[in-house]
PDB file of C-alpha atoms in Angstrom:
ATOM      1  CA  GLY A   1      13.970 -92.027-188.807  1.00 82.00           C
ATOM      2  CA  ASP A   2      14.305 -95.893-188.614  1.00 87.00           C
ATOM      3  CA  SER A   3      13.427 -97.734-191.701  1.00 91.00           C
ATOM      4  CA  VAL A   4      13.247-101.216-192.904  1.00 94.00           C
ATOM      5  CA  THR A   5      13.182-102.297-196.572  1.00 95.00           C
ATOM      6  CA  GLN A   6      12.387-105.600-197.874  1.00 93.00           C
ATOM      7  CA  MET A   7      12.473-107.274-201.156  1.00 87.00           C
ATOM      8  CA  GLU A   8       8.913-106.958-203.027  1.00 82.00           C
ATOM      9  CA  GLY A   9       6.993-110.303-203.136  1.00 85.00           C
ATOM     10  CA  PRO A  10       5.365-112.583-203.771  1.00 93.00           C
ATOM     11  CA  VAL A  11       8.276-114.992-203.897  1.00 95.00           C
ATOM     12  CA  THR A  12       7.284-118.277-205.300  1.00 97.00           C
ATOM     13  CA  LEU A  13       9.677-121.248-204.992  1.00 97.00           C
ATOM     14  CA  SER A  14       9.543-124.984-205.470  1.00 97.00           C
ATOM     15  CA  GLU A  15       9.891-127.251-202.632  1.00 97.00           C
ATOM     16  CA  GLU A  16      13.577-127.773-201.442  1.00 96.00           C
ATOM     17  CA  ALA A  17      14.822-124.659-203.324  1.00 97.00           C
ATOM     18  CA  PHE A  18      17.120-122.307-201.529  1.00 97.00           C
ATOM     19  CA  LEU A  19      15.448-119.077-200.169  1.00 97.00           C
ATOM     20  CA  THR A  20      16.841-115.825-199.770  1.00 97.00           C
ATOM     21  CA  ILE A  21      14.722-112.683-198.726  1.00 97.00           C
ATOM     22  CA  ASN A  22      16.621-109.589-198.613  1.00 97.00           C
ATOM     23  CA  CYS A  23      16.268-106.949-195.978  1.00 97.00           C
ATOM     24  CA  THR A  24      18.042-103.481-195.417  1.00 97.00           C
ATOM     25  CA  TYR A  25      17.715-101.115-192.644  1.00 96.00           C
ATOM     26  CA  THR A  26      18.333 -97.448-191.750  1.00 94.00           C
ATOM     27  CA  ALA A  27      18.702 -96.692-188.005  1.00 90.00           C
ATOM     28  CA  THR A  28      20.569 -94.662-185.416  1.00 81.00           C
ATOM     29  CA  GLY A  29      22.849 -96.285-183.250  1.00 80.00           C
ATOM     30  CA  TYR A  30      23.149-100.257-183.195  1.00 84.00           C
ATOM     31  CA  PRO A  31      19.742-101.620-183.585  1.00 91.00           C
ATOM     32  CA  SER A  32      18.589-105.141-182.818  1.00 92.00           C
ATOM     33  CA  LEU A  33      17.129-107.141-185.835  1.00 95.00           C
ATOM     34  CA  PHE A  34      14.407-109.639-185.966  1.00 95.00           C
ATOM     35  CA  TRP A  35      12.588-111.907-188.422  1.00 97.00           C
ATOM     36  CA  TYR A  36       8.946-112.336-187.837  1.00 95.00           C
ATOM     37  CA  VAL A  37       6.546-114.969-189.653  1.00 96.00           C
ATOM     38  CA  GLN A  38       2.924-114.893-190.211  1.00 94.00           C
ATOM     39  CA  TYR A  39       0.997-117.863-191.406  1.00 93.00           C
ATOM     40  CA  PRO A  40      -2.258-117.282-192.994  1.00 89.00           C
ATOM     41  CA  GLY A  41      -4.952-116.208-190.500  1.00 86.00           C
ATOM     42  CA  GLU A  42      -2.532-115.785-187.563  1.00 88.00           C
ATOM     43  CA  GLY A  43      -0.534-113.246-185.732  1.00 90.00           C
ATOM     44  CA  LEU A  44       3.209-112.604-186.070  1.00 92.00           C
ATOM     45  CA  GLN A  45       5.606-115.050-184.649  1.00 93.00           C
ATOM     46  CA  LEU A  46       9.095-114.289-183.743  1.00 93.00           C
ATOM     47  CA  LEU A  47      11.315-116.463-186.065  1.00 96.00           C
ATOM     48  CA  LEU A  48      14.851-115.180-185.092  1.00 96.00           C
ATOM     49  CA  LYS A  49      16.818-112.298-183.940  1.00 94.00           C
ATOM     50  CA  ALA A  50      20.320-110.751-183.679  1.00 95.00           C
ATOM     51  CA  THR A  51      21.257-108.276-181.306  1.00 91.00           C
ATOM     52  CA  LYS A  52      24.861-107.048-182.368  1.00 90.00           C
ATOM     53  CA  ALA A  53      26.966-106.747-185.651  1.00 92.00           C
ATOM     54  CA  ASP A  54      28.136-110.371-186.944  1.00 94.00           C
ATOM     55  CA  ASP A  55      25.604-112.220-184.824  1.00 95.00           C
ATOM     56  CA  LYS A  56      23.850-114.856-186.660  1.00 97.00           C
ATOM     57  CA  GLY A  57      20.170-115.607-185.459  1.00 96.00           C
ATOM     58  CA  SER A  58      18.681-119.119-186.470  1.00 96.00           C
ATOM     59  CA  ASN A  59      15.526-121.107-185.922  1.00 96.00           C
ATOM     60  CA  LYS A  60      13.636-124.029-187.769  1.00 94.00           C
ATOM     61  CA  GLY A  61      16.400-124.144-190.591  1.00 96.00           C
ATOM     62  CA  PHE A  62      16.216-120.411-191.106  1.00 98.00           C
ATOM     63  CA  GLU A  63      19.108-117.889-190.338  1.00 98.00           C
ATOM     64  CA  ALA A  64      20.122-114.457-190.685  1.00 98.00           C
ATOM     65  CA  THR A  65      23.450-112.582-190.136  1.00 97.00           C
ATOM     66  CA  TYR A  66      23.589-109.118-188.990  1.00 97.00           C
ATOM     67  CA  ARG A  67      25.826-107.286-191.282  1.00 96.00           C
ATOM     68  CA  LYS A  68      26.724-103.743-189.949  1.00 93.00           C
ATOM     69  CA  GLU A  69      28.771-102.802-193.100  1.00 94.00           C
ATOM     70  CA  THR A  70      25.925-103.374-195.349  1.00 95.00           C
ATOM     71  CA  THR A  71      22.974-102.425-193.090  1.00 95.00           C
ATOM     72  CA  SER A  72      21.511-105.771-193.846  1.00 97.00           C
ATOM     73  CA  PHE A  73      19.832-108.838-192.381  1.00 98.00           C
ATOM     74  CA  HIS A  74      18.891-111.128-195.088  1.00 98.00           C
ATOM     75  CA  LEU A  75      16.724-114.208-194.431  1.00 98.00           C
ATOM     76  CA  GLU A  76      18.120-117.674-195.669  1.00 98.00           C
ATOM     77  CA  LYS A  77      17.000-121.179-195.519  1.00 98.00           C
ATOM     78  CA  GLY A  78      18.748-124.014-197.480  1.00 96.00           C
ATOM     79  CA  SER A  79      15.559-126.176-198.432  1.00 96.00           C
ATOM     80  CA  VAL A  80      12.307-124.652-198.136  1.00 97.00           C
ATOM     81  CA  GLN A  81       8.998-126.817-197.548  1.00 97.00           C
ATOM     82  CA  VAL A  82       5.282-126.118-198.446  1.00 96.00           C
ATOM     83  CA  SER A  83       4.854-125.452-194.782  1.00 96.00           C
ATOM     84  CA  ASP A  84       7.125-122.344-194.984  1.00 97.00           C
ATOM     85  CA  SER A  85       4.502-120.650-197.006  1.00 97.00           C
ATOM     86  CA  ALA A  86       3.953-117.345-195.010  1.00 96.00           C
ATOM     87  CA  VAL A  87       4.463-113.709-194.980  1.00 95.00           C
ATOM     88  CA  TYR A  88       7.996-112.777-193.520  1.00 96.00           C
ATOM     89  CA  PHE A  89       8.746-109.350-191.686  1.00 95.00           C
ATOM     90  CA  CYS A  90      12.018-107.970-191.054  1.00 96.00           C
ATOM     91  CA  ALA A  91      12.191-105.527-188.174  1.00 94.00           C
ATOM     92  CA  LEU A  92      14.466-103.570-185.986  1.00 91.00           C
ATOM     93  CA  PHE A  93      14.646-102.180-182.544  1.00 89.00           C
ATOM     94  CA  SER A  94      16.592 -99.137-181.865  1.00 82.00           C
ATOM     95  CA  GLY A  95      15.684 -98.404-178.421  1.00 73.00           C
ATOM     96  CA  GLY A  96      14.090 -95.009-177.129  1.00 62.00           C
ATOM     97  CA  TYR A  97      10.173 -95.749-176.949  1.00 58.00           C
ATOM     98  CA  GLN A  98      10.267 -99.505-176.939  1.00 60.00           C
ATOM     99  CA  LYS A  99       8.914 -99.322-180.499  1.00 72.00           C
ATOM    100  CA  VAL A 100       9.730-101.950-183.337  1.00 83.00           C
ATOM    101  CA  THR A 101       9.977-100.781-186.866  1.00 88.00           C
ATOM    102  CA  PHE A 102       8.675-103.344-189.447  1.00 90.00           C
ATOM    103  CA  GLY A 103       9.200-103.893-193.013  1.00 92.00           C
ATOM    104  CA  THR A 104       6.166-104.138-195.254  1.00 91.00           C
ATOM    105  CA  GLY A 105       6.638-108.036-195.530  1.00 93.00           C
ATOM    106  CA  THR A 106       7.389-110.425-198.221  1.00 94.00           C
ATOM    107  CA  LYS A 107       5.079-113.122-199.065  1.00 94.00           C
ATOM    108  CA  LEU A 108       6.530-116.562-199.715  1.00 96.00           C
ATOM    109  CA  GLN A 109       4.776-119.345-201.552  1.00 96.00           C
ATOM    110  CA  VAL A 110       6.381-122.643-201.964  1.00 97.00           C
ATOM    111  CA  ILE A 111       4.787-125.077-204.451  1.00 96.00           C
ATOM    112  CA  PRO A 112       5.133-128.878-204.255  1.00 94.00           C
TER     113      PRO A 112
ATOM    114  CA  ILE B   1       0.514-120.360-170.717  1.00 55.00           C
ATOM    115  CA  ALA B   2      -2.010-118.655-173.326  1.00 70.00           C
ATOM    116  CA  GLY B   3       0.422-115.613-173.964  1.00 91.00           C
ATOM    117  CA  ILE B   4      -1.750-112.798-175.520  1.00 95.00           C
ATOM    118  CA  THR B   5      -5.288-113.443-176.184  1.00 95.00           C
ATOM    119  CA  GLN B   6      -7.445-110.741-178.291  1.00 96.00           C
ATOM    120  CA  ALA B   7     -11.326-110.711-178.683  1.00 97.00           C
ATOM    121  CA  PRO B   8     -13.298-110.616-180.656  1.00 97.00           C
ATOM    122  CA  THR B   9     -11.553-112.815-183.560  1.00 95.00           C
ATOM    123  CA  SER B  10     -13.636-110.702-186.101  1.00 96.00           C
ATOM    124  CA  GLN B  11     -16.276-108.245-186.003  1.00 96.00           C
ATOM    125  CA  ILE B  12     -18.397-106.405-188.617  1.00 97.00           C
ATOM    126  CA  LEU B  13     -19.484-102.951-187.330  1.00 95.00           C
ATOM    127  CA  ALA B  14     -21.600-100.154-188.716  1.00 97.00           C
ATOM    128  CA  ALA B  15     -20.004 -96.637-189.269  1.00 97.00           C
ATOM    129  CA  GLY B  16     -20.380 -94.237-186.146  1.00 97.00           C
ATOM    130  CA  ARG B  17     -20.657 -97.226-183.725  1.00 97.00           C
ATOM    131  CA  ARG B  18     -18.296 -97.448-180.716  1.00 97.00           C
ATOM    132  CA  MET B  19     -16.008-100.490-180.463  1.00 97.00           C
ATOM    133  CA  THR B  20     -13.590-101.642-178.039  1.00 98.00           C
ATOM    134  CA  LEU B  21     -10.875-104.467-178.804  1.00 98.00           C
ATOM    135  CA  ARG B  22      -9.709-106.535-175.871  1.00 98.00           C
ATOM    136  CA  CYS B  23      -6.302-107.712-175.154  1.00 98.00           C
ATOM    137  CA  THR B  24      -4.791-109.640-172.435  1.00 97.00           C
ATOM    138  CA  GLN B  25      -1.585-110.839-171.653  1.00 96.00           C
ATOM    139  CA  ASP B  26      -0.333-113.396-168.868  1.00 95.00           C
ATOM    140  CA  MET B  27       3.438-113.016-169.262  1.00 93.00           C
ATOM    141  CA  ARG B  28       3.557-109.908-167.009  1.00 93.00           C
ATOM    142  CA  HIS B  29       5.098-107.801-169.717  1.00 92.00           C
ATOM    143  CA  ASN B  30       5.524-104.101-169.038  1.00 90.00           C
ATOM    144  CA  ALA B  31       4.898-102.758-172.335  1.00 92.00           C
ATOM    145  CA  MET B  32       2.212-103.427-174.692  1.00 94.00           C
ATOM    146  CA  TYR B  33       1.374-102.178-178.323  1.00 95.00           C
ATOM    147  CA  TRP B  34      -1.467-101.865-180.773  1.00 96.00           C
ATOM    148  CA  TYR B  35      -0.803-102.152-184.473  1.00 95.00           C
ATOM    149  CA  ARG B  36      -3.020-102.242-187.569  1.00 96.00           C
ATOM    150  CA  GLN B  37      -1.962-104.354-190.454  1.00 93.00           C
ATOM    151  CA  ASP B  38      -3.284-103.170-194.022  1.00 91.00           C
ATOM    152  CA  LEU B  39      -2.288-104.635-197.421  1.00 83.00           C
ATOM    153  CA  GLY B  40       1.027-103.116-198.857  1.00 77.00           C
ATOM    154  CA  LEU B  41       1.635-100.913-195.619  1.00 80.00           C
ATOM    155  CA  GLY B  42       2.893-103.444-193.189  1.00 83.00           C
ATOM    156  CA  LEU B  43       2.216-102.896-189.495  1.00 89.00           C
ATOM    157  CA  ARG B  44       1.744 -99.496-188.124  1.00 91.00           C
ATOM    158  CA  LEU B  45       1.707 -98.618-184.378  1.00 91.00           C
ATOM    159  CA  ILE B  46      -1.331 -96.906-183.350  1.00 95.00           C
ATOM    160  CA  HIS B  47      -0.641 -96.683-179.306  1.00 95.00           C
ATOM    161  CA  TYR B  48       1.617 -98.102-176.882  1.00 94.00           C
ATOM    162  CA  SER B  49       2.207 -98.322-173.177  1.00 94.00           C
ATOM    163  CA  ASN B  50       5.312 -98.772-171.467  1.00 90.00           C
ATOM    164  CA  THR B  51       4.002 -99.607-168.183  1.00 91.00           C
ATOM    165  CA  ALA B  52       0.716 -99.729-166.439  1.00 94.00           C
ATOM    166  CA  GLY B  53      -0.718 -96.479-166.052  1.00 94.00           C
ATOM    167  CA  THR B  54       1.079 -94.806-168.886  1.00 94.00           C
ATOM    168  CA  THR B  55      -0.037 -94.581-172.831  1.00 95.00           C
ATOM    169  CA  GLY B  56       1.631 -92.966-175.676  1.00 93.00           C
ATOM    170  CA  LYS B  57       0.629 -92.302-179.475  1.00 93.00           C
ATOM    171  CA  GLY B  58       2.292 -94.126-182.268  1.00 90.00           C
ATOM    172  CA  GLU B  59       2.358 -93.167-186.148  1.00 88.00           C
ATOM    173  CA  VAL B  60      -1.466 -93.692-186.745  1.00 94.00           C
ATOM    174  CA  PRO B  61      -3.361 -92.488-183.518  1.00 96.00           C
ATOM    175  CA  ASP B  62      -6.206 -90.551-184.560  1.00 96.00           C
ATOM    176  CA  GLY B  63      -9.698 -92.077-184.285  1.00 97.00           C
ATOM    177  CA  TYR B  64      -8.394 -94.690-181.485  1.00 98.00           C
ATOM    178  CA  SER B  65      -7.897 -94.563-177.517  1.00 97.00           C
ATOM    179  CA  VAL B  66      -6.151 -96.750-175.268  1.00 98.00           C
ATOM    180  CA  SER B  67      -6.171 -97.248-171.389  1.00 97.00           C
ATOM    181  CA  ARG B  68      -3.856 -99.256-169.173  1.00 97.00           C
ATOM    182  CA  ALA B  69      -5.312 -99.814-165.667  1.00 97.00           C
ATOM    183  CA  ASN B  70      -3.164-102.970-164.948  1.00 96.00           C
ATOM    184  CA  THR B  71      -0.368-104.969-166.396  1.00 95.00           C
ATOM    185  CA  ASP B  72      -2.268-107.531-168.116  1.00 96.00           C
ATOM    186  CA  ASP B  73      -4.943-105.491-170.173  1.00 97.00           C
ATOM    187  CA  PHE B  74      -4.688-103.073-172.869  1.00 98.00           C
ATOM    188  CA  PRO B  75      -8.004-102.216-174.473  1.00 98.00           C
ATOM    189  CA  LEU B  76      -8.390-100.156-177.949  1.00 98.00           C
ATOM    190  CA  THR B  77     -11.237 -98.211-178.488  1.00 98.00           C
ATOM    191  CA  LEU B  78     -12.831 -96.917-181.744  1.00 97.00           C
ATOM    192  CA  ALA B  79     -15.063 -94.062-180.391  1.00 95.00           C
ATOM    193  CA  SER B  80     -16.859 -93.679-183.565  1.00 97.00           C
ATOM    194  CA  ALA B  81     -15.742 -96.140-186.401  1.00 97.00           C
ATOM    195  CA  VAL B  82     -15.331 -95.087-190.117  1.00 97.00           C
ATOM    196  CA  PRO B  83     -14.869 -97.386-193.061  1.00 97.00           C
ATOM    197  CA  SER B  84     -10.872 -96.573-193.042  1.00 96.00           C
ATOM    198  CA  GLN B  85     -10.492 -98.312-189.752  1.00 97.00           C
ATOM    199  CA  THR B  86     -11.284-101.567-191.588  1.00 97.00           C
ATOM    200  CA  SER B  87      -8.074-103.532-190.839  1.00 97.00           C
ATOM    201  CA  VAL B  88      -6.545-106.299-189.141  1.00 95.00           C
ATOM    202  CA  TYR B  89      -5.317-105.141-185.485  1.00 97.00           C
ATOM    203  CA  PHE B  90      -2.695-106.976-183.511  1.00 96.00           C
ATOM    204  CA  CYS B  91      -1.929-106.336-179.945  1.00 96.00           C
ATOM    205  CA  ALA B  92       1.701-107.113-178.696  1.00 95.00           C
ATOM    206  CA  SER B  93       3.604-107.015-175.707  1.00 94.00           C
ATOM    207  CA  SER B  94       7.248-106.802-175.119  1.00 90.00           C
ATOM    208  CA  VAL B  95      10.001-107.974-172.773  1.00 83.00           C
ATOM    209  CA  ARG B  96      13.512-106.211-172.301  1.00 80.00           C
ATOM    210  CA  SER B  97      16.552-108.444-172.283  1.00 78.00           C
ATOM    211  CA  GLY B  98      19.834-106.473-172.000  1.00 77.00           C
ATOM    212  CA  THR B  99      19.187-103.578-174.333  1.00 74.00           C
ATOM    213  CA  THR B 100      16.969-105.478-176.582  1.00 77.00           C
ATOM    214  CA  ASP B 101      13.075-105.582-176.617  1.00 79.00           C
ATOM    215  CA  THR B 102      11.841-108.383-178.129  1.00 84.00           C
ATOM    216  CA  GLN B 103       7.646-108.322-179.154  1.00 88.00           C
ATOM    217  CA  TYR B 104       5.194-111.136-179.031  1.00 91.00           C
ATOM    218  CA  PHE B 105       1.776-110.819-180.645  1.00 93.00           C
ATOM    219  CA  GLY B 106      -1.782-111.810-180.251  1.00 94.00           C
ATOM    220  CA  PRO B 107      -3.694-113.487-182.858  1.00 93.00           C
ATOM    221  CA  GLY B 108      -5.435-110.571-184.068  1.00 95.00           C
ATOM    222  CA  THR B 109      -8.833-109.185-184.738  1.00 97.00           C
ATOM    223  CA  ARG B 110     -10.269-108.613-188.233  1.00 96.00           C
ATOM    224  CA  LEU B 111     -12.569-105.381-188.258  1.00 97.00           C
ATOM    225  CA  THR B 112     -14.784-104.526-190.930  1.00 97.00           C
ATOM    226  CA  VAL B 113     -16.645-100.923-190.743  1.00 97.00           C
ATOM    227  CA  LEU B 114     -19.389-100.578-193.204  1.00 96.00           C
TER     228      LEU B 114
END
């Protein structure tokens, strides 16, 4: 079945540091890939997505490239801010029952 | 535009009681979902509905039921709550664009069963 593996957290960074959160997946066919962000006490918000190989999703300074050869969709940001502190979820959609498979989430804490 | 609303925001419930979590969307999305979020386990799908009048089981459906009488509403019912159902519950809806479904989430209901 489909699965998503994210790096273990929590990740603690100083403000303006470079961020990478790793995500790899297993899926049949050619899934669409997503990153969601969950701020404390809130629901998940779509951060970015990519629907085919080599696509780059980007939003709010975050970006991720769909790498079919390595089955990866790593999230990056060049300079994090305290306001980026949240839990980040990688997810995939491979069709069928309109179900999205989520990773377990990576908590990011950015300190001033 | 409200998107997805959930009620209540939080609830403390005695074991054995019946509880319905409400979810309403105003985006006219066909598909809706209920997830539970537990520490270390991420999000797990409870039930889903591809369109009004149809429902399906996710990976953790036991102890839960849903109905989909119309496009906008997708209530989740716990017939007889147990402490293991203590969790944060998220409702979501999705829209199809090309071959991709993108899900949008409500703010969640925090449920504690004692």
